[in-house]
Amino acid sequence: MNASQYTPWIVAIGVLSLLIIWLFVRGARRRAEKATRVVTRMGGNFGRALVTTVVIGGVQWLVLAHTTDLRTWAAVLGFPALFAAAQLVRMFASTHEVAAKSKGGHR
């Protein structure tokens, strides 16, 4: 066999290799995008929780440092605890499962 007989096979193998590489990169890109969305969502929730904690803690510290009225103390400490408890109860009482909707699929 001479070189001209190998050329079509070499071209076919090259095209097939490029197709396989393209499919692999496409799948990897989709997985990376999904992971980025999950991390971004978690980071956003963490940031909001941190800011809310700082605001509530700052208000509590300010009121507790500048007043001696026990009813005010009870209100300042009780209301955030009440809302936190309600949120925890709702979080732990959830009985449904949320799944991401796949492209073209049904839940």
mmCIF file of N, CA and C in Angstrom:
data_model
loop_
_atom_site.group_PDB
_atom_site.id
_atom_site.type_symbol
_atom_site.label_atom_id
_atom_site.label_comp_id
_atom_site.label_asym_id
_atom_site.label_seq_id
_atom_site.Cartn_x
_atom_site.Cartn_y
_atom_site.Cartn_z
ATOM 1 N N MET A 1 0.840 -1.191 0.000
ATOM 2 C CA MET A 1 0.000 0.000 0.000
ATOM 3 C C MET A 1 0.878 1.245 0.000
ATOM 4 N N ASN A 2 0.443 2.210 -0.751
ATOM 5 C CA ASN A 2 1.184 3.459 -0.764
ATOM 6 C C ASN A 2 0.425 4.527 0.035
ATOM 7 N N ALA A 3 0.983 5.717 0.115
ATOM 8 C CA ALA A 3 0.430 6.794 0.951
ATOM 9 C C ALA A 3 -0.941 7.255 0.473
ATOM 10 N N SER A 4 -1.215 7.188 -0.824
ATOM 11 C CA SER A 4 -2.504 7.658 -1.324
ATOM 12 C C SER A 4 -3.641 6.729 -0.902
ATOM 13 N N GLN A 5 -3.348 5.476 -0.620
ATOM 14 C CA GLN A 5 -4.383 4.561 -0.152
ATOM 15 C C GLN A 5 -4.723 4.802 1.326
ATOM 16 N N TYR A 6 -3.809 5.338 2.109
ATOM 17 C CA TYR A 6 -4.052 5.631 3.535
ATOM 18 C C TYR A 6 -4.782 6.953 3.749
ATOM 19 N N THR A 7 -4.715 7.857 2.836
ATOM 20 C CA THR A 7 -5.250 9.208 3.015
ATOM 21 C C THR A 7 -6.736 9.226 3.378
ATOM 22 N N PRO A 8 -7.631 8.503 2.700
ATOM 23 C CA PRO A 8 -9.046 8.556 3.101
ATOM 24 C C PRO A 8 -9.272 8.052 4.529
ATOM 25 N N TRP A 9 -8.533 7.019 4.925
ATOM 26 C CA TRP A 9 -8.677 6.500 6.279
ATOM 27 C C TRP A 9 -8.163 7.499 7.313
ATOM 28 N N ILE A 10 -7.080 8.134 7.006
ATOM 29 C CA ILE A 10 -6.533 9.138 7.927
ATOM 30 C C ILE A 10 -7.504 10.302 8.081
ATOM 31 N N VAL A 11 -8.094 10.755 6.983
ATOM 32 C CA VAL A 11 -9.080 11.842 7.036
ATOM 33 C C VAL A 11 -10.307 11.407 7.838
ATOM 34 N N ALA A 12 -10.796 10.187 7.603
ATOM 35 C CA ALA A 12 -11.974 9.706 8.327
ATOM 36 C C ALA A 12 -11.688 9.591 9.824
ATOM 37 N N ILE A 13 -10.543 9.059 10.186
ATOM 38 C CA ILE A 13 -10.170 8.951 11.601
ATOM 39 C C ILE A 13 -10.022 10.340 12.220
ATOM 40 N N GLY A 14 -9.455 11.289 11.493
ATOM 41 C CA GLY A 14 -9.313 12.660 11.991
ATOM 42 C C GLY A 14 -10.656 13.321 12.229
ATOM 43 N N VAL A 15 -11.594 13.164 11.272
ATOM 44 C CA VAL A 15 -12.933 13.750 11.426
ATOM 45 C C VAL A 15 -13.662 13.093 12.596
ATOM 46 N N LEU A 16 -13.556 11.774 12.704
ATOM 47 C CA LEU A 16 -14.200 11.074 13.820
ATOM 48 C C LEU A 16 -13.610 11.511 15.161
ATOM 49 N N SER A 17 -12.313 11.696 15.211
ATOM 50 C CA SER A 17 -11.662 12.164 16.444
ATOM 51 C C SER A 17 -12.140 13.557 16.824
ATOM 52 N N LEU A 18 -12.237 14.440 15.841
ATOM 53 C CA LEU A 18 -12.731 15.798 16.116
ATOM 54 C C LEU A 18 -14.173 15.771 16.608
ATOM 55 N N LEU A 19 -15.001 14.908 16.044
ATOM 56 C CA LEU A 19 -16.389 14.784 16.488
ATOM 57 C C LEU A 19 -16.462 14.297 17.934
ATOM 58 N N ILE A 20 -15.666 13.309 18.270
ATOM 59 C CA ILE A 20 -15.657 12.797 19.643
ATOM 60 C C ILE A 20 -15.179 13.869 20.620
ATOM 61 N N ILE A 21 -14.146 14.585 20.267
ATOM 62 C CA ILE A 21 -13.636 15.666 21.124
ATOM 63 C C ILE A 21 -14.694 16.748 21.294
ATOM 64 N N TRP A 22 -15.379 17.106 20.214
ATOM 65 C CA TRP A 22 -16.418 18.134 20.283
ATOM 66 C C TRP A 22 -17.551 17.706 21.217
ATOM 67 N N LEU A 23 -17.990 16.441 21.107
ATOM 68 C CA LEU A 23 -19.051 15.945 21.991
ATOM 69 C C LEU A 23 -18.607 15.934 23.447
ATOM 70 N N PHE A 24 -17.382 15.545 23.701
ATOM 71 C CA PHE A 24 -16.863 15.515 25.064
ATOM 72 C C PHE A 24 -16.809 16.917 25.664
ATOM 73 N N VAL A 25 -16.312 17.879 24.906
ATOM 74 C CA VAL A 25 -16.208 19.260 25.398
ATOM 75 C C VAL A 25 -17.590 19.840 25.634
ATOM 76 N N ARG A 26 -18.538 19.528 24.752
ATOM 77 C CA ARG A 26 -19.903 20.039 24.911
ATOM 78 C C ARG A 26 -20.528 19.526 26.204
ATOM 79 N N GLY A 27 -20.375 18.236 26.494
ATOM 80 C CA GLY A 27 -20.910 17.667 27.732
ATOM 81 C C GLY A 27 -20.230 18.241 28.965
ATOM 82 N N ALA A 28 -18.922 18.428 28.883
ATOM 83 C CA ALA A 28 -18.183 19.000 30.015
ATOM 84 C C ALA A 28 -18.625 20.432 30.264
ATOM 85 N N ARG A 29 -18.873 21.171 29.199
ATOM 86 C CA ARG A 29 -19.316 22.559 29.347
ATOM 87 C C ARG A 29 -20.677 22.615 30.029
ATOM 88 N N ARG A 30 -21.588 21.721 29.651
ATOM 89 C CA ARG A 30 -22.915 21.701 30.288
ATOM 90 C C ARG A 30 -22.820 21.359 31.776
ATOM 91 N N ARG A 31 -21.985 20.391 32.103
ATOM 92 C CA ARG A 31 -21.818 20.034 33.519
ATOM 93 C C ARG A 31 -21.211 21.189 34.305
ATOM 94 N N ALA A 32 -20.273 21.903 33.707
ATOM 95 C CA ALA A 32 -19.651 23.048 34.382
ATOM 96 C C ALA A 32 -20.654 24.169 34.583
ATOM 97 N N GLU A 33 -21.513 24.415 33.584
ATOM 98 C CA GLU A 33 -22.532 25.462 33.728
ATOM 99 C C GLU A 33 -23.510 25.122 34.844
ATOM 100 N N LYS A 34 -23.919 23.860 34.924
ATOM 101 C CA LYS A 34 -24.846 23.447 35.981
ATOM 102 C C LYS A 34 -24.200 23.604 37.353
ATOM 103 N N ALA A 35 -22.946 23.191 37.490
ATOM 104 C CA ALA A 35 -22.240 23.335 38.764
ATOM 105 C C ALA A 35 -22.093 24.801 39.143
ATOM 106 N N THR A 36 -21.852 25.661 38.166
ATOM 107 C CA THR A 36 -21.719 27.096 38.431
ATOM 108 C C THR A 36 -23.038 27.674 38.927
ATOM 109 N N ARG A 37 -24.156 27.254 38.316
ATOM 110 C CA ARG A 37 -25.463 27.754 38.772
ATOM 111 C C ARG A 37 -25.723 27.354 40.211
ATOM 112 N N VAL A 38 -25.403 26.118 40.569
ATOM 113 C CA VAL A 38 -25.637 25.638 41.936
ATOM 114 C C VAL A 38 -24.784 26.420 42.920
ATOM 115 N N VAL A 39 -23.505 26.602 42.613
ATOM 116 C CA VAL A 39 -22.607 27.325 43.512
ATOM 117 C C VAL A 39 -23.030 28.781 43.639
ATOM 118 N N THR A 40 -23.432 29.411 42.538
ATOM 119 C CA THR A 40 -23.861 30.812 42.578
ATOM 120 C C THR A 40 -25.107 30.967 43.440
ATOM 121 N N ARG A 41 -26.048 30.039 43.297
ATOM 122 C CA ARG A 41 -27.267 30.103 44.090
ATOM 123 C C ARG A 41 -26.942 29.951 45.571
ATOM 124 N N MET A 42 -26.049 29.020 45.903
ATOM 125 C CA MET A 42 -25.672 28.809 47.299
ATOM 126 C C MET A 42 -24.934 30.028 47.850
ATOM 127 N N GLY A 43 -24.066 30.612 47.046
ATOM 128 C CA GLY A 43 -23.337 31.801 47.471
ATOM 129 C C GLY A 43 -24.259 32.978 47.711
ATOM 130 N N GLY A 44 -25.268 33.134 46.865
ATOM 131 C CA GLY A 44 -26.243 34.211 47.039
ATOM 132 C C GLY A 44 -27.037 34.041 48.320
ATOM 133 N N ASN A 45 -27.457 32.819 48.596
ATOM 134 C CA ASN A 45 -28.190 32.550 49.838
ATOM 135 C C ASN A 45 -27.312 32.804 51.051
ATOM 136 N N PHE A 46 -26.055 32.392 50.986
ATOM 137 C CA PHE A 46 -25.143 32.619 52.108
ATOM 138 C C PHE A 46 -24.929 34.108 52.340
ATOM 139 N N GLY A 47 -24.775 34.875 51.282
ATOM 140 C CA GLY A 47 -24.568 36.322 51.408
ATOM 141 C C GLY A 47 -25.770 37.012 52.037
ATOM 142 N N ARG A 48 -26.975 36.650 51.581
ATOM 143 C CA ARG A 48 -28.186 37.248 52.158
ATOM 144 C C ARG A 48 -28.343 36.871 53.626
ATOM 145 N N ALA A 49 -28.048 35.612 53.959
ATOM 146 C CA ALA A 49 -28.146 35.180 55.354
ATOM 147 C C ALA A 49 -27.136 35.915 56.220
ATOM 148 N N LEU A 50 -25.945 36.120 55.710
ATOM 149 C CA LEU A 50 -24.911 36.827 56.468
ATOM 150 C C LEU A 50 -25.298 38.286 56.703
ATOM 151 N N VAL A 51 -25.796 38.961 55.679
ATOM 152 C CA VAL A 51 -26.216 40.363 55.830
ATOM 153 C C VAL A 51 -27.370 40.469 56.819
ATOM 154 N N THR A 52 -28.342 39.572 56.710
ATOM 155 C CA THR A 52 -29.478 39.593 57.639
ATOM 156 C C THR A 52 -29.016 39.349 59.069
ATOM 157 N N THR A 53 -28.088 38.439 59.254
ATOM 158 C CA THR A 53 -27.553 38.176 60.590
ATOM 159 C C THR A 53 -26.875 39.401 61.172
ATOM 160 N N VAL A 54 -26.098 40.081 60.362
ATOM 161 C CA VAL A 54 -25.398 41.283 60.835
ATOM 162 C C VAL A 54 -26.398 42.375 61.198
ATOM 163 N N VAL A 55 -27.425 42.558 60.381
ATOM 164 C CA VAL A 55 -28.428 43.596 60.667
ATOM 165 C C VAL A 55 -29.180 43.267 61.953
ATOM 166 N N ILE A 56 -29.673 42.039 62.081
ATOM 167 C CA ILE A 56 -30.426 41.676 63.294
ATOM 168 C C ILE A 56 -29.534 41.750 64.522
ATOM 169 N N GLY A 57 -28.325 41.223 64.424
ATOM 170 C CA GLY A 57 -27.407 41.286 65.568
ATOM 171 C C GLY A 57 -27.044 42.713 65.939
ATOM 172 N N GLY A 58 -26.860 43.576 64.947
ATOM 173 C CA GLY A 58 -26.541 44.976 65.224
ATOM 174 C C GLY A 58 -27.676 45.699 65.924
ATOM 175 N N VAL A 59 -28.903 45.464 65.451
ATOM 176 C CA VAL A 59 -30.063 46.096 66.097
ATOM 177 C C VAL A 59 -30.210 45.576 67.523
ATOM 178 N N GLN A 60 -30.051 44.282 67.716
ATOM 179 C CA GLN A 60 -30.153 43.732 69.065
ATOM 180 C C GLN A 60 -29.086 44.322 69.983
ATOM 181 N N TRP A 61 -27.867 44.376 69.522
ATOM 182 C CA TRP A 61 -26.788 44.932 70.331
ATOM 183 C C TRP A 61 -27.069 46.396 70.661
ATOM 184 N N LEU A 62 -27.515 47.164 69.688
ATOM 185 C CA LEU A 62 -27.795 48.588 69.895
ATOM 186 C C LEU A 62 -28.881 48.791 70.953
ATOM 187 N N VAL A 63 -29.976 48.035 70.841
ATOM 188 C CA VAL A 63 -31.081 48.188 71.785
ATOM 189 C C VAL A 63 -30.676 47.702 73.174
ATOM 190 N N LEU A 64 -30.009 46.552 73.250
ATOM 191 C CA LEU A 64 -29.618 46.018 74.557
ATOM 192 C C LEU A 64 -28.581 46.894 75.254
ATOM 193 N N ALA A 65 -27.739 47.569 74.482
ATOM 194 C CA ALA A 65 -26.713 48.426 75.082
ATOM 195 C C ALA A 65 -27.280 49.749 75.573
ATOM 196 N N HIS A 66 -28.420 50.187 75.012
ATOM 197 C CA HIS A 66 -28.917 51.521 75.337
ATOM 198 C C HIS A 66 -30.254 51.548 76.074
ATOM 199 N N THR A 67 -30.750 50.410 76.504
ATOM 200 C CA THR A 67 -31.999 50.408 77.266
ATOM 201 C C THR A 67 -31.933 49.343 78.355
ATOM 202 N N THR A 68 -32.746 49.551 79.380
ATOM 203 C CA THR A 68 -32.802 48.577 80.471
ATOM 204 C C THR A 68 -34.210 48.012 80.642
ATOM 205 N N ASP A 69 -35.136 48.407 79.785
ATOM 206 C CA ASP A 69 -36.521 47.936 79.865
ATOM 207 C C ASP A 69 -36.596 46.466 79.437
ATOM 208 N N LEU A 70 -37.107 45.612 80.325
ATOM 209 C CA LEU A 70 -37.162 44.188 80.035
ATOM 210 C C LEU A 70 -38.135 43.851 78.913
ATOM 211 N N ARG A 71 -39.216 44.617 78.760
ATOM 212 C CA ARG A 71 -40.156 44.363 77.667
ATOM 213 C C ARG A 71 -39.508 44.633 76.316
ATOM 214 N N THR A 72 -38.698 45.682 76.252
ATOM 215 C CA THR A 72 -37.972 45.984 75.013
ATOM 216 C C THR A 72 -36.971 44.871 74.715
ATOM 217 N N TRP A 73 -36.283 44.408 75.744
ATOM 218 C CA TRP A 73 -35.329 43.312 75.564
ATOM 219 C C TRP A 73 -36.048 42.053 75.050
ATOM 220 N N ALA A 74 -37.191 41.756 75.647
ATOM 221 C CA ALA A 74 -37.958 40.578 75.226
ATOM 222 C C ALA A 74 -38.387 40.698 73.761
ATOM 223 N N ALA A 75 -38.831 41.889 73.376
ATOM 224 C CA ALA A 75 -39.251 42.092 71.981
ATOM 225 C C ALA A 75 -38.066 41.975 71.021
ATOM 226 N N VAL A 76 -36.947 42.603 71.378
ATOM 227 C CA VAL A 76 -35.776 42.609 70.493
ATOM 228 C C VAL A 76 -35.190 41.206 70.355
ATOM 229 N N LEU A 77 -35.207 40.429 71.421
ATOM 230 C CA LEU A 77 -34.673 39.075 71.350
ATOM 231 C C LEU A 77 -35.711 38.054 70.895
ATOM 232 N N GLY A 78 -36.979 38.298 71.178
ATOM 233 C CA GLY A 78 -38.027 37.324 70.889
ATOM 234 C C GLY A 78 -38.499 37.292 69.450
ATOM 235 N N PHE A 79 -38.685 38.465 68.829
ATOM 236 C CA PHE A 79 -39.206 38.474 67.462
ATOM 237 C C PHE A 79 -38.275 37.800 66.456
ATOM 238 N N PRO A 80 -36.981 38.084 66.441
ATOM 239 C CA PRO A 80 -36.115 37.345 65.500
ATOM 240 C C PRO A 80 -36.088 35.840 65.790
ATOM 241 N N ALA A 81 -36.148 35.476 67.069
ATOM 242 C CA ALA A 81 -36.171 34.053 67.408
ATOM 243 C C ALA A 81 -37.468 33.404 66.919
ATOM 244 N N LEU A 82 -38.572 34.132 66.999
ATOM 245 C CA LEU A 82 -39.853 33.621 66.524
ATOM 246 C C LEU A 82 -39.815 33.381 65.016
ATOM 247 N N PHE A 83 -39.294 34.326 64.259
ATOM 248 C CA PHE A 83 -39.212 34.173 62.803
ATOM 249 C C PHE A 83 -38.224 33.064 62.419
ATOM 250 N N ALA A 84 -37.122 32.957 63.131
ATOM 251 C CA ALA A 84 -36.160 31.890 62.855
ATOM 252 C C ALA A 84 -36.774 30.520 63.132
ATOM 253 N N ALA A 85 -37.517 30.406 64.235
ATOM 254 C CA ALA A 85 -38.167 29.138 64.560
ATOM 255 C C ALA A 85 -39.215 28.775 63.511
ATOM 256 N N ALA A 86 -39.988 29.763 63.052
ATOM 257 C CA ALA A 86 -40.994 29.494 62.024
ATOM 258 C C ALA A 86 -40.330 29.030 60.730
ATOM 259 N N GLN A 87 -39.209 29.628 60.373
ATOM 260 C CA GLN A 87 -38.489 29.228 59.170
ATOM 261 C C GLN A 87 -37.934 27.808 59.308
ATOM 262 N N LEU A 88 -37.392 27.478 60.471
ATOM 263 C CA LEU A 88 -36.880 26.127 60.693
ATOM 264 C C LEU A 88 -37.988 25.084 60.638
ATOM 265 N N VAL A 89 -39.131 25.392 61.225
ATOM 266 C CA VAL A 89 -40.252 24.453 61.187
ATOM 267 C C VAL A 89 -40.697 24.242 59.747
ATOM 268 N N ARG A 90 -40.790 25.307 58.974
ATOM 269 C CA ARG A 90 -41.204 25.179 57.577
ATOM 270 C C ARG A 90 -40.169 24.395 56.771
ATOM 271 N N MET A 91 -38.887 24.608 57.063
ATOM 272 C CA MET A 91 -37.835 23.921 56.331
ATOM 273 C C MET A 91 -37.862 22.421 56.623
ATOM 274 N N PHE A 92 -38.023 22.046 57.891
ATOM 275 C CA PHE A 92 -37.994 20.634 58.249
ATOM 276 C C PHE A 92 -39.315 19.920 57.994
ATOM 277 N N ALA A 93 -40.409 20.662 57.841
ATOM 278 C CA ALA A 93 -41.703 20.045 57.593
ATOM 279 C C ALA A 93 -41.959 19.828 56.108
ATOM 280 N N SER A 94 -41.083 20.279 55.251
ATOM 281 C CA SER A 94 -41.266 20.124 53.814
ATOM 282 C C SER A 94 -41.215 18.650 53.434
ATOM 283 N N THR A 95 -42.227 18.201 52.701
ATOM 284 C CA THR A 95 -42.295 16.795 52.344
ATOM 285 C C THR A 95 -42.166 16.560 50.844
ATOM 286 N N HIS A 96 -42.010 17.603 50.064
ATOM 287 C CA HIS A 96 -41.899 17.408 48.620
ATOM 288 C C HIS A 96 -40.450 17.572 48.169
ATOM 289 N N GLU A 97 -40.154 16.947 47.058
ATOM 290 C CA GLU A 97 -38.801 16.982 46.521
ATOM 291 C C GLU A 97 -38.796 17.860 45.282
ATOM 292 N N VAL A 98 -37.835 18.761 45.214
ATOM 293 C CA VAL A 98 -37.726 19.647 44.075
ATOM 294 C C VAL A 98 -36.558 19.177 43.223
ATOM 295 N N ALA A 99 -36.821 18.926 41.955
ATOM 296 C CA ALA A 99 -35.775 18.487 41.042
ATOM 297 C C ALA A 99 -35.664 19.472 39.895
ATOM 298 N N ALA A 100 -34.469 19.645 39.402
ATOM 299 C CA ALA A 100 -34.267 20.528 38.264
ATOM 300 C C ALA A 100 -34.914 19.905 37.037
ATOM 301 N N LYS A 101 -35.575 20.727 36.259
ATOM 302 C CA LYS A 101 -36.237 20.242 35.054
ATOM 303 C C LYS A 101 -35.186 20.076 33.962
ATOM 304 N N SER A 102 -35.096 18.877 33.438
ATOM 305 C CA SER A 102 -34.116 18.623 32.397
ATOM 306 C C SER A 102 -34.636 19.140 31.063
ATOM 307 N N LYS A 103 -33.725 19.409 30.170
ATOM 308 C CA LYS A 103 -34.083 19.966 28.872
ATOM 309 C C LYS A 103 -34.900 18.930 28.092
ATOM 310 N N GLY A 104 -36.119 19.303 27.757
ATOM 311 C CA GLY A 104 -36.976 18.425 26.986
ATOM 312 C C GLY A 104 -37.628 17.319 27.786
ATOM 313 N N GLY A 105 -37.388 17.273 29.074
ATOM 314 C CA GLY A 105 -37.956 16.212 29.901
ATOM 315 C C GLY A 105 -39.086 16.704 30.759
ATOM 316 N N HIS A 106 -39.686 15.785 31.439
ATOM 317 C CA HIS A 106 -40.779 16.108 32.360
ATOM 318 C C HIS A 106 -40.327 15.818 33.775
ATOM 319 N N ARG A 107 -40.960 16.480 34.720
ATOM 320 C CA ARG A 107 -40.646 16.236 36.111
ATOM 321 C C ARG A 107 -41.288 15.011 36.614
#
